[in-house]
XYZ file of C-alpha atoms in Angstrom:
707
model
C 25.113 -25.718 11.524
C 22.869 -27.782 9.281
C 19.740 -25.937 10.368
C 21.414 -22.561 9.839
C 22.502 -23.608 6.344
C 19.017 -24.835 5.546
C 17.615 -21.506 6.716
C 20.032 -19.542 4.507
C 19.133 -21.673 1.480
C 15.495 -20.680 1.997
C 16.211 -17.001 2.546
C 15.806 -16.973 6.340
C 18.255 -14.821 8.286
C 19.499 -16.448 11.480
C 20.619 -13.094 12.912
C 19.961 -9.414 12.367
C 21.450 -6.029 13.250
C 18.940 -3.761 15.067
C 21.573 -1.015 15.341
C 25.121 -0.613 13.998
C 27.466 -3.013 15.764
C 24.713 -4.924 17.572
C 23.933 -8.421 16.266
C 21.075 -10.506 17.631
C 20.669 -14.212 16.842
C 17.363 -15.875 16.008
C 16.301 -18.759 18.221
C 16.125 -22.292 16.853
C 12.399 -22.544 17.611
C 11.711 -19.540 15.395
C 13.858 -20.900 12.569
C 12.053 -24.259 12.730
C 8.632 -22.549 12.678
C 9.502 -20.309 9.712
C 10.950 -23.230 7.747
C 7.772 -25.207 8.461
C 5.712 -22.338 7.005
C 7.784 -22.786 3.844
C 7.024 -26.502 3.779
C 10.398 -27.600 5.162
C 10.695 -29.897 8.172
C 13.680 -28.944 10.351
C 12.360 -30.220 13.666
C 15.080 -32.871 14.212
C 18.652 -33.454 13.014
C 17.436 -36.280 10.763
C 14.770 -34.016 9.279
C 17.377 -31.316 8.630
C 19.655 -33.785 6.844
C 16.758 -35.036 4.742
C 15.685 -31.488 3.860
C 19.217 -30.524 2.826
C 19.520 -33.640 0.671
C 16.168 -32.942 -0.962
C 17.164 -29.332 -1.669
C 20.465 -30.341 -3.220
C 18.813 -33.076 -5.261
C 16.217 -30.658 -6.615
C 18.892 -28.065 -7.375
C 20.908 -30.683 -9.240
C 17.985 -31.815 -11.372
C 16.512 -28.391 -12.180
C 17.610 -26.670 -15.332
C 15.890 -23.368 -14.534
C 14.523 -21.582 -11.485
C 10.805 -20.783 -11.430
C 11.406 -17.212 -12.578
C 14.217 -15.650 -14.611
C 14.786 -11.876 -14.765
C 16.455 -9.852 -17.509
C 16.805 -6.133 -18.069
C 18.941 -3.905 -20.309
C 22.606 -4.593 -19.723
C 21.854 -7.289 -17.138
C 21.144 -10.655 -18.761
C 20.187 -13.459 -16.401
C 22.810 -15.817 -15.057
C 22.322 -19.033 -17.030
C 25.752 -20.447 -16.241
C 24.167 -23.501 -14.649
C 22.831 -24.730 -17.986
C 24.912 -27.424 -19.672
C 26.590 -26.666 -22.962
C 24.376 -27.414 -25.922
C 21.130 -26.453 -24.160
C 18.637 -24.934 -26.564
C 16.485 -22.061 -25.318
C 13.143 -21.001 -26.685
C 11.207 -17.910 -25.598
C 7.434 -17.880 -26.060
C 6.454 -14.221 -25.964
C 3.483 -13.189 -23.877
C 1.731 -11.886 -27.007
C 2.135 -15.122 -28.963
C 5.247 -15.410 -31.155
C 8.306 -17.405 -30.113
C 12.043 -16.848 -30.402
C 14.532 -19.740 -30.534
C 18.257 -19.521 -29.843
C 18.814 -22.063 -32.572
C 21.744 -24.469 -32.623
C 24.771 -23.238 -30.743
C 27.880 -22.303 -32.705
C 30.147 -25.363 -32.510
C 33.116 -23.073 -31.859
C 31.376 -21.428 -28.922
C 31.675 -22.724 -25.418
C 29.737 -22.188 -22.244
C 26.003 -21.986 -21.631
C 23.616 -20.501 -24.189
C 22.436 -16.910 -24.010
C 18.989 -15.467 -24.412
C 17.994 -14.058 -27.788
C 18.907 -10.364 -28.043
C 16.373 -7.521 -28.088
C 13.574 -9.324 -26.305
C 10.605 -6.977 -25.792
C 9.552 -6.055 -22.251
C 7.004 -8.479 -20.864
C 6.446 -11.673 -18.916
C 7.398 -14.411 -21.344
C 7.901 -18.168 -21.021
C 11.410 -19.565 -21.271
C 11.821 -23.188 -22.385
C 15.113 -25.079 -22.024
C 16.066 -28.408 -23.651
C 19.397 -29.901 -22.546
C 21.454 -32.463 -24.496
C 20.758 -35.109 -21.832
C 17.022 -34.921 -22.555
C 15.945 -32.756 -19.628
C 13.430 -29.981 -20.205
C 12.362 -27.041 -18.087
C 10.077 -24.048 -18.258
C 10.283 -20.745 -16.387
C 8.681 -17.339 -16.463
C 11.017 -14.827 -18.062
C 10.569 -11.253 -16.862
C 12.068 -8.757 -19.284
C 11.792 -5.340 -17.671
C 12.912 -1.783 -18.310
C 15.691 -0.478 -16.099
C 13.617 2.185 -14.344
C 10.072 3.148 -13.519
C 8.775 6.351 -15.139
C 9.620 9.527 -13.253
C 7.253 12.486 -12.788
C 7.652 14.941 -15.663
C 8.742 17.786 -13.380
C 8.603 19.093 -9.845
C 5.090 18.965 -8.470
C 3.073 19.483 -5.301
C -0.238 18.077 -4.188
C -2.465 16.950 -1.361
C -2.293 13.797 0.728
C -5.658 12.740 2.136
C -7.531 9.855 3.712
C -10.556 9.715 1.414
C -13.081 8.627 4.063
C -12.242 11.815 6.047
C -13.104 14.149 3.160
C -16.856 14.734 3.325
C -18.785 17.059 1.049
C -22.418 18.062 1.288
C -23.123 15.220 -1.160
C -21.382 12.444 0.791
C -23.255 9.552 2.391
C -21.532 9.789 5.768
C -17.921 9.434 4.535
C -15.809 10.709 1.678
C -16.345 8.973 -1.657
C -15.079 8.831 -5.224
C -17.291 11.720 -6.234
C -15.590 13.818 -3.569
C -12.216 12.622 -4.844
C -12.994 13.691 -8.409
C -14.181 17.061 -7.121
C -11.064 17.565 -4.983
C -8.828 16.697 -7.919
C -10.665 18.972 -10.372
C -10.699 21.912 -7.938
C -7.130 21.620 -6.637
C -5.708 21.032 -10.095
C -7.461 23.971 -11.721
C -7.464 26.460 -8.840
C -4.320 25.626 -6.879
C -2.052 24.174 -9.546
C -1.754 20.876 -7.650
C -0.173 18.030 -9.557
C -1.469 15.055 -7.586
C -3.728 13.731 -4.853
C -2.245 10.919 -2.759
C -4.809 8.593 -1.181
C -5.063 5.966 1.509
C -5.490 2.389 0.238
C -8.949 1.941 -1.297
C -8.703 -1.872 -1.058
C -11.776 -3.993 -0.299
C -12.309 -4.420 3.445
C -13.330 -7.503 5.392
C -17.051 -6.863 6.003
C -18.440 -6.372 9.497
C -20.093 -5.422 11.576
C -17.860 -4.247 12.938
C -15.597 -3.728 9.968
C -11.968 -3.044 10.764
C -11.742 0.641 9.808
C -8.023 0.467 9.001
C -7.406 0.743 5.245
C -4.174 -1.161 5.854
C -5.854 -4.474 6.833
C -7.931 -5.219 3.722
C -9.706 -8.352 2.591
C -8.269 -7.884 -0.883
C -5.637 -5.567 -2.284
C -6.597 -6.578 -5.806
C -10.039 -4.911 -5.905
C -11.324 -1.596 -4.518
C -14.073 -1.322 -1.922
C -17.514 -0.331 -3.250
C -18.168 1.611 -0.029
C -16.355 4.435 -1.849
C -18.979 4.618 -4.610
C -20.941 7.827 -5.196
C -24.377 6.245 -5.606
C -25.905 9.196 -7.457
C -23.209 8.995 -10.149
C -24.203 5.486 -11.238
C -26.240 5.902 -14.459
C -28.825 3.284 -13.461
C -29.588 5.212 -10.257
C -31.349 7.894 -12.304
C -33.519 5.215 -13.931
C -35.063 3.962 -10.692
C -38.814 4.366 -10.592
C -41.869 3.385 -8.587
C -41.240 1.711 -5.238
C -37.525 1.395 -6.014
C -37.265 5.170 -6.445
C -39.220 5.762 -3.256
C -36.947 3.434 -1.312
C -33.822 4.987 -2.835
C -35.009 8.430 -1.761
C -35.569 7.137 1.765
C -32.034 5.737 1.831
C -30.642 9.051 0.560
C -32.487 10.889 3.328
C -31.010 8.545 5.934
C -27.581 9.117 4.379
C -28.105 12.876 4.726
C -28.791 12.380 8.430
C -25.698 10.202 8.774
C -23.583 12.887 7.134
C -25.029 15.612 9.359
C -24.302 13.512 12.447
C -20.627 13.566 11.481
C -20.449 17.184 10.352
C -22.724 18.863 12.879
C -23.144 16.590 15.889
C -19.653 15.232 16.521
C -20.314 11.631 15.482
C -17.479 9.468 14.240
C -17.446 8.194 10.663
C -19.377 4.924 10.762
C -18.276 2.839 7.798
C -20.703 0.027 8.593
C -23.687 2.371 8.713
C -22.601 3.933 5.404
C -22.202 0.534 3.789
C -25.593 -0.696 5.024
C -27.269 2.206 3.195
C -25.142 1.942 0.081
C -25.505 -1.840 -0.164
C -29.302 -1.590 -0.164
C -29.170 1.213 -2.714
C -26.844 -0.846 -4.895
C -29.223 -3.799 -4.740
C -31.858 -1.501 -6.250
C -29.472 -0.069 -8.824
C -28.184 -3.465 -9.962
C -31.759 -4.633 -10.599
C -31.974 -2.065 -13.410
C -30.989 -3.663 -16.756
C -27.832 -2.275 -18.311
C -28.084 -0.544 -21.666
C -26.510 -2.494 -24.558
C -23.404 -0.326 -24.528
C -22.896 -0.527 -20.775
C -23.565 -4.256 -20.825
C -20.855 -4.695 -23.455
C -18.457 -2.621 -21.337
C -19.264 -4.719 -18.281
C -18.644 -7.946 -20.218
C -15.266 -6.610 -21.341
C -14.403 -5.872 -17.717
C -15.347 -9.412 -16.661
C -13.231 -10.916 -19.427
C -10.279 -8.690 -18.595
C -10.362 -9.402 -14.850
C -10.996 -13.119 -15.267
C -10.607 -15.679 -12.502
C -9.262 -13.281 -9.828
C -12.474 -11.248 -9.942
C -14.631 -14.384 -9.922
C -12.756 -15.642 -6.853
C -13.129 -12.310 -5.087
C -16.846 -12.094 -5.844
C -17.329 -15.727 -4.803
C -15.674 -15.049 -1.448
C -17.978 -12.050 -0.962
C -21.049 -14.153 -1.775
C -20.059 -17.027 0.531
C -19.184 -14.563 3.306
C -22.772 -13.304 3.184
C -23.891 -16.824 4.132
C -21.135 -18.112 6.374
C -19.424 -15.024 7.778
C -16.292 -13.107 6.800
C -13.674 -15.524 8.223
C -13.223 -18.342 5.731
C -11.370 -20.411 8.349
C -14.735 -20.821 10.110
C -16.592 -21.927 6.958
C -17.559 -25.568 6.437
C -14.452 -27.580 5.572
C -15.527 -28.237 2.008
C -15.809 -24.488 1.263
C -12.413 -23.524 2.601
C -10.854 -24.746 -0.642
C -11.762 -22.385 -3.521
C -11.188 -25.219 -6.018
C -13.247 -27.908 -4.277
C -16.273 -29.535 -5.883
C -18.466 -28.191 -3.073
C -17.283 -24.637 -3.760
C -17.969 -25.117 -7.473
C -21.516 -26.277 -6.728
C -22.103 -23.330 -4.429
C -20.769 -20.964 -7.082
C -23.436 -22.233 -9.436
C -26.159 -21.611 -6.851
C -24.843 -18.156 -5.998
C -24.427 -16.852 -9.536
C -26.711 -13.872 -8.930
C -24.816 -12.805 -5.810
C -21.471 -13.353 -7.515
C -22.618 -11.212 -10.425
C -23.747 -8.542 -7.943
C -20.285 -8.329 -6.408
C -18.647 -8.367 -9.844
C -20.928 -5.495 -10.826
C -19.860 -3.524 -7.755
C -16.193 -4.007 -8.676
C -16.946 -2.719 -12.174
C -18.891 0.310 -10.943
C -16.084 1.204 -8.550
C -13.516 0.807 -11.306
C -15.524 3.154 -13.502
C -15.671 5.850 -10.834
C -11.947 5.497 -10.165
C -11.359 6.020 -13.885
C -13.606 9.095 -13.811
C -11.666 10.546 -10.867
C -8.348 10.094 -12.682
C -9.821 11.694 -15.830
C -10.996 14.635 -13.733
C -7.492 15.012 -12.314
C -5.781 14.921 -15.698
C -8.391 17.177 -17.297
C -7.648 19.682 -14.509
C -4.037 19.825 -15.622
C -2.502 17.491 -13.043
C 0.682 15.943 -14.413
C 0.287 12.915 -12.119
C -3.288 12.807 -10.835
C -4.230 10.066 -8.420
C -1.540 8.411 -6.317
C -2.921 5.110 -5.073
C -1.560 3.332 -2.018
C -0.595 -0.344 -1.813
C -0.917 -1.730 1.718
C 1.856 -4.020 2.910
C -0.454 -7.014 3.421
C -3.964 -8.409 3.710
C -6.236 -9.626 6.494
C -5.737 -13.333 7.274
C -9.478 -14.013 6.988
C -10.090 -12.167 3.730
C -10.680 -12.899 0.080
C -7.054 -12.848 -1.065
C -5.878 -15.425 1.476
C -8.825 -17.684 0.609
C -8.307 -17.495 -3.144
C -4.490 -17.703 -3.033
C -3.823 -19.975 -0.075
C -0.699 -21.501 -1.601
C 0.854 -18.056 -1.938
C 0.619 -17.166 1.769
C 2.642 -18.554 4.677
C 0.188 -20.165 7.091
C 0.762 -19.484 10.775
C 2.926 -16.424 10.139
C 2.387 -12.695 10.530
C 4.520 -9.801 9.337
C 5.694 -7.023 11.600
C 8.878 -5.354 12.789
C 11.650 -6.345 15.193
C 12.351 -4.354 18.350
C 13.904 -0.947 17.716
C 14.691 2.323 19.499
C 11.015 3.287 19.542
C 9.390 -0.030 20.378
C 11.351 -2.483 22.470
C 8.619 -5.110 22.071
C 8.606 -5.072 18.278
C 5.433 -5.057 16.189
C 3.008 -7.704 14.938
C 0.718 -6.376 12.209
C -1.453 -9.472 11.993
C -0.979 -9.814 8.218
C 0.144 -13.104 6.632
C 3.186 -12.816 4.348
C 3.544 -14.003 0.811
C 5.760 -17.076 0.435
C 8.744 -16.067 -1.694
C 9.115 -19.610 -3.059
C 5.458 -19.753 -4.097
C 5.685 -16.352 -5.795
C 8.722 -17.432 -7.803
C 7.118 -20.749 -8.793
C 4.014 -18.895 -10.004
C 6.033 -16.399 -12.026
C 4.913 -13.762 -9.521
C 1.403 -13.852 -10.977
C -0.326 -12.708 -7.735
C 2.029 -9.749 -7.484
C 1.693 -8.909 -11.187
C -2.101 -8.970 -11.038
C -2.038 -6.788 -7.953
C 0.161 -4.140 -9.549
C -1.789 -4.154 -12.781
C -5.077 -3.610 -10.965
C -3.794 -0.754 -8.817
C -2.153 1.013 -11.754
C -5.262 0.946 -13.971
C -6.280 4.462 -12.961
C -3.200 5.902 -11.308
C -0.574 8.461 -12.174
C 1.619 7.050 -9.423
C 1.637 4.286 -6.843
C 2.775 4.588 -3.237
C 4.045 1.320 -1.742
C 3.646 1.049 2.008
C 6.759 -0.369 3.728
C 8.559 -0.664 0.401
C 11.413 -2.489 2.192
C 9.080 -5.503 2.089
C 10.079 -6.018 -1.548
C 13.429 -7.179 -0.174
C 12.687 -8.745 3.216
C 9.933 -8.996 5.820
C 9.947 -9.771 9.523
C 7.943 -12.986 10.013
C 6.448 -13.657 13.438
C 5.226 -17.211 14.193
C 1.628 -17.272 15.385
C 1.305 -17.164 19.168
C 4.781 -15.753 19.729
C 5.828 -12.178 20.523
C 7.328 -10.030 17.745
C 10.717 -10.331 19.452
C 10.759 -13.982 18.360
C 10.535 -13.340 14.639
C 12.997 -13.601 11.775
C 13.705 -11.795 8.524
C 12.783 -13.696 5.360
C 14.343 -12.656 2.082
C 12.425 -11.958 -1.159
C 13.893 -11.672 -4.646
C 14.183 -7.885 -4.751
C 15.433 -7.934 -8.339
C 12.328 -9.798 -9.527
C 9.963 -7.672 -7.424
C 11.487 -4.403 -8.641
C 11.635 -5.582 -12.239
C 7.945 -6.440 -12.287
C 7.203 -3.107 -10.627
C 9.198 -1.326 -13.333
C 7.442 -3.309 -16.062
C 3.896 -2.633 -14.856
C 4.623 0.996 -13.990
C 6.130 1.458 -17.455
C 3.028 0.000 -19.067
C 0.804 2.317 -17.044
C 3.063 5.354 -17.428
C 3.017 5.754 -13.642
C 5.640 6.868 -11.125
C 6.314 4.909 -7.929
C 6.820 6.240 -4.388
C 8.231 3.952 -1.724
C 7.429 4.488 1.955
C 10.969 3.874 3.206
C 10.701 5.231 6.740
C 12.055 3.475 9.799
C 14.691 0.735 9.846
C 15.993 0.315 6.315
C 18.487 -2.371 5.365
C 21.758 -0.980 3.945
C 21.667 -0.710 0.170
C 17.881 -0.756 -0.170
C 17.483 2.973 -0.758
C 20.290 2.868 -3.289
C 18.628 -0.031 -5.143
C 15.288 1.765 -5.172
C 16.844 5.003 -6.428
C 18.663 3.140 -9.213
C 15.305 1.837 -10.442
C 13.682 5.293 -10.266
C 11.523 4.600 -7.196
C 11.071 7.785 -5.188
C 11.507 7.632 -1.426
C 9.548 9.357 1.321
C 11.216 12.085 3.373
C 9.409 13.485 6.426
C 10.612 16.827 7.758
C 10.907 15.823 11.416
C 13.038 12.764 10.601
C 15.501 14.405 8.217
C 18.542 14.621 10.469
C 22.116 13.407 10.245
C 21.767 10.571 12.736
C 25.105 8.996 11.964
C 27.485 11.937 11.871
C 28.503 12.229 8.277
C 26.680 9.221 6.812
C 25.159 9.707 3.402
C 21.896 11.587 3.636
C 20.074 9.166 1.359
C 20.778 6.311 3.762
C 20.054 8.363 6.891
C 16.754 9.832 5.723
C 13.916 8.390 7.736
C 16.082 6.435 10.186
C 14.516 8.063 13.231
C 16.866 6.838 15.917
C 15.721 9.343 18.494
C 19.149 10.999 18.788
C 18.560 14.536 20.076
C 22.143 15.486 19.095
C 21.618 14.719 15.409
C 21.623 17.933 13.436
C 18.809 18.984 11.142
C 19.683 18.314 7.529
C 19.970 21.482 5.478
C 17.434 21.634 2.623
C 20.144 21.195 0.004
C 21.231 17.943 1.672
C 17.897 16.270 1.056
C 17.658 13.731 -1.719
C 15.944 14.749 -4.935
C 14.279 11.419 -5.608
C 11.593 11.642 -2.947
C 8.180 12.815 -1.908
C 8.891 15.421 0.780
C 6.253 16.076 3.406
C 5.937 17.515 6.886
C 3.818 14.716 8.345
C 1.872 11.562 7.486
C -1.300 9.765 8.523
C 0.613 7.928 11.291
C 2.125 11.094 12.787
C 0.768 14.140 14.619
C -0.561 16.957 12.490
C 1.724 19.954 12.251
C -0.641 22.154 14.269
C -0.750 19.528 17.029
C 3.038 19.292 17.140
C 3.382 23.081 17.305
C 0.838 23.277 20.138
C 2.242 20.327 22.101
C -1.105 18.576 21.702
C 0.570 15.429 20.379
C 2.366 14.853 23.691
C -0.747 15.770 25.664
C -2.806 13.223 23.714
C -0.315 10.424 24.287
C -0.096 11.353 27.953
C -3.891 11.125 28.329
C -3.802 7.668 26.784
C -0.782 6.424 28.735
C 1.415 6.066 25.643
C 4.429 8.144 26.619
C 7.770 6.355 26.500
C 9.027 8.140 29.625
C 7.985 10.544 32.410
C 5.528 13.179 31.096
C 7.682 16.183 31.973
C 10.681 14.656 30.244
C 8.642 13.985 27.109
C 7.157 17.482 27.154
C 10.609 19.000 27.582
C 12.006 16.929 24.745
C 9.160 17.987 22.431
C 9.597 21.666 23.398
C 13.333 21.507 22.738
C 12.861 19.879 19.352
C 10.252 22.444 18.372
C 12.451 25.328 19.557
C 15.315 23.948 17.497
C 13.151 23.848 14.392
C 11.801 27.360 14.957
C 15.390 28.649 15.275
C 16.298 26.857 12.054
C 13.349 28.347 10.206
C 14.071 31.819 11.567
C 17.777 31.693 10.663
C 16.872 30.696 7.119
C 14.406 33.556 6.782
C 11.485 31.174 6.422
C 9.508 32.540 9.367
C 9.345 36.308 8.778
C 6.105 36.470 10.749
C 8.050 35.694 13.923
C 7.366 33.090 16.643
C 4.019 32.522 18.285
C 1.986 32.350 15.080
C 0.951 28.714 14.553
C -0.502 29.264 11.078
C 2.666 31.069 9.973
C 4.805 28.229 11.343
C 2.833 25.720 9.249
C 3.583 27.815 6.180
C 7.242 28.074 7.236
C 7.853 24.307 7.383
C 6.370 23.987 3.921
C 8.639 26.807 2.718
C 11.492 24.659 4.044
C 10.300 21.746 1.898
C 10.353 24.006 -1.153
C 14.046 24.767 -0.489
C 14.850 21.054 -0.868
C 15.437 19.449 -4.281
C 12.580 16.958 -3.657
C 10.775 16.121 -6.870
C 7.370 15.945 -5.141
C 6.105 17.997 -2.192
C 3.058 16.660 -0.383
C 0.712 18.665 1.822
C -1.245 16.696 4.420
C -4.729 18.100 3.766
C -5.656 18.389 7.479
C -2.530 20.564 7.909
C -3.955 23.052 5.446
C -6.803 23.899 7.855
C -5.030 23.472 11.184
C -6.501 20.127 12.262
C -5.144 19.047 15.667
C -6.163 15.397 15.533
C -4.131 12.584 13.957
C -6.023 10.219 11.693
C -4.242 7.259 13.260
C -2.446 6.903 16.570
C -0.167 3.841 16.381
C -0.311 1.641 19.451
C -4.016 2.208 20.050
C -7.158 0.292 19.183
C -10.316 1.288 21.068
C -8.503 4.000 23.011
C -8.551 6.380 20.021
C -10.915 6.697 17.016
C -8.366 5.685 14.399
C -9.478 6.002 10.759
C -12.884 7.454 11.761
C -12.329 11.214 11.996
C -13.424 13.819 9.447
C -11.008 16.604 8.561
C -11.528 19.428 11.062
C -10.328 22.930 11.792
C -8.352 24.009 14.876
C -11.583 24.163 16.897
C -12.366 20.522 16.115
C -15.337 21.392 13.915
C -15.437 19.210 10.781
C -14.674 20.969 7.512
C -16.549 19.942 4.378
C -14.925 19.891 0.959
C -16.886 23.043 0.147
C -15.459 24.757 3.238
C -11.957 23.567 2.435
C -12.245 25.059 -1.037
C -13.191 28.419 0.507
C -10.681 28.358 3.379
C -8.431 31.467 3.475
C -5.914 29.507 5.545
C -5.707 26.734 2.945
C -5.377 29.193 0.076
C -2.598 31.095 1.875
C -0.623 27.893 2.357
C -1.122 26.682 -1.188
C -0.055 30.058 -2.593
C 3.285 29.406 -0.916
C 3.518 26.087 -2.740
C 2.513 27.527 -6.104
C 4.867 30.505 -5.784
C 7.674 28.258 -4.620
C 7.222 25.933 -7.579
C 7.382 28.854 -9.977
């Protein structure tokens, strides 16, 4: 009982409900391991008693928690403060507000000053018994901004979008071009991207954009080299070498587009890194130098840490756990001395972050200038690589020896381990959520909206102790009110909407909480069924329980507050699903959950059901047997829903049969390395996409439907 109570006090669930009515209990070994990752010893009964006593003692002595949250109509609970406590709020922009002496006739704890401006302030408390305390005070708006109206746009993995100007993979120049063209010509309102976070360098580099080194800074591999002003100023041997690199990049691009090669991120980066070395040797003009200095001052210590990690990784490899002991601590004297010796390399990596930031800003300007009401929708991955820059620079914020994942469910009886260390909720609260705030602020700099992968992680995450299977994990609770309030604050400051990826197992009440704060959900056509016979559609959406009897939700039953789409980067393309190629691919790779014929029959039945639904609703006037018409029909279905945003998976627009990612595979399938292709498998350049009759026919449906 004592260990269970200790776990609850630290936000660790000792049981969970994988399906309604089924409760599974967490083993003691797991609870002990998770508590240890939070700095709590629960290995013996004596240790548990000592930990409980220490917790209660700390709670008794503390006037304030590490972070306090307030929003309109919901003041923080300060009932634990003794009568007569004086509060003082130091605003983030300088001035201070004092509650002043309490009215002698009043009783109870003091209240915060009224009409505090939104921001992250500092709350000071002084009690009559002489105790003092300080906490971060988050004052947030109630809701995130919502898109100004109904809108449609493309969803794309940027690396897969090659133009005739790309260096072997899609880049920020291609992104700006896609946004300008689709906004002006097709009336698109947004372009949703994969995470552009900085990767852990190889070779080989993990190609997944969802296992980054840092979520705080973008990866310079996305730079369009020719768009850097200093590139045009190269001369002499530097110009000759740059031209040679550009010629090699042309060959790399042609290998992908014409000769069936996979996208090779490491080969692209090798060429771009050498070109950037040449470019960064060119002195900045006075104006650009001043702009760069402003960027350095604005980004501060987080950028210096990131660039330092990059510089040390060049010497000692990309896994900081394997560095010399004295360098594993970013604040050690040895690290400080090495920083001084590596100033040129640190400046180089800072410069790359600045150049990438500039091109991201240019892409968002291109989108807004093209009439997009949202523009770029950036993607926040759920975690970071355990060996990367963020875990090195913010070691206290991450739970050592833990990985996030998912418990067993109807689709995966073994559960999932994503190999990403979780943030410690106690460390976040003690730091006033500074790592999370900095992360949001950086991602929202040049965004009209932000997509949050596995948005349920703002409330709880499944922690798996290192060396154990995902079945032996436990849910750990986060302060959802604080996380959502900071999200609302930073989104409000940026004027950006927020989309939560809320697919899969979603804890009861989470979708309601997100909707109350204005966070849009994600609704995928194939999952929108009434799985629980009369349950509210907003709680059922995305809960793919695999129940073949669940009826398809009518368009009018869909929620309004969502991004509606037919498929995603983790699912088969629509053309593949219509052709049965998704089942055939999984059969070839041995990934089917049951006998092949049973899986094929199940897929055929589901498809037949959908085609009947589309036909009955008059959405497939072309009749069955026309794959391109069926792709248009499912998007017509989306337009019948009240969804505020409608997303078109760009490969769907040209009939691509190949998924960008096949969950459950590693080397068996070329995840994250495929260019967008047509039905014949031939890669399609951005120029060809812009001229595609099939794409234009589909997008006319979207434009006409919006009107």
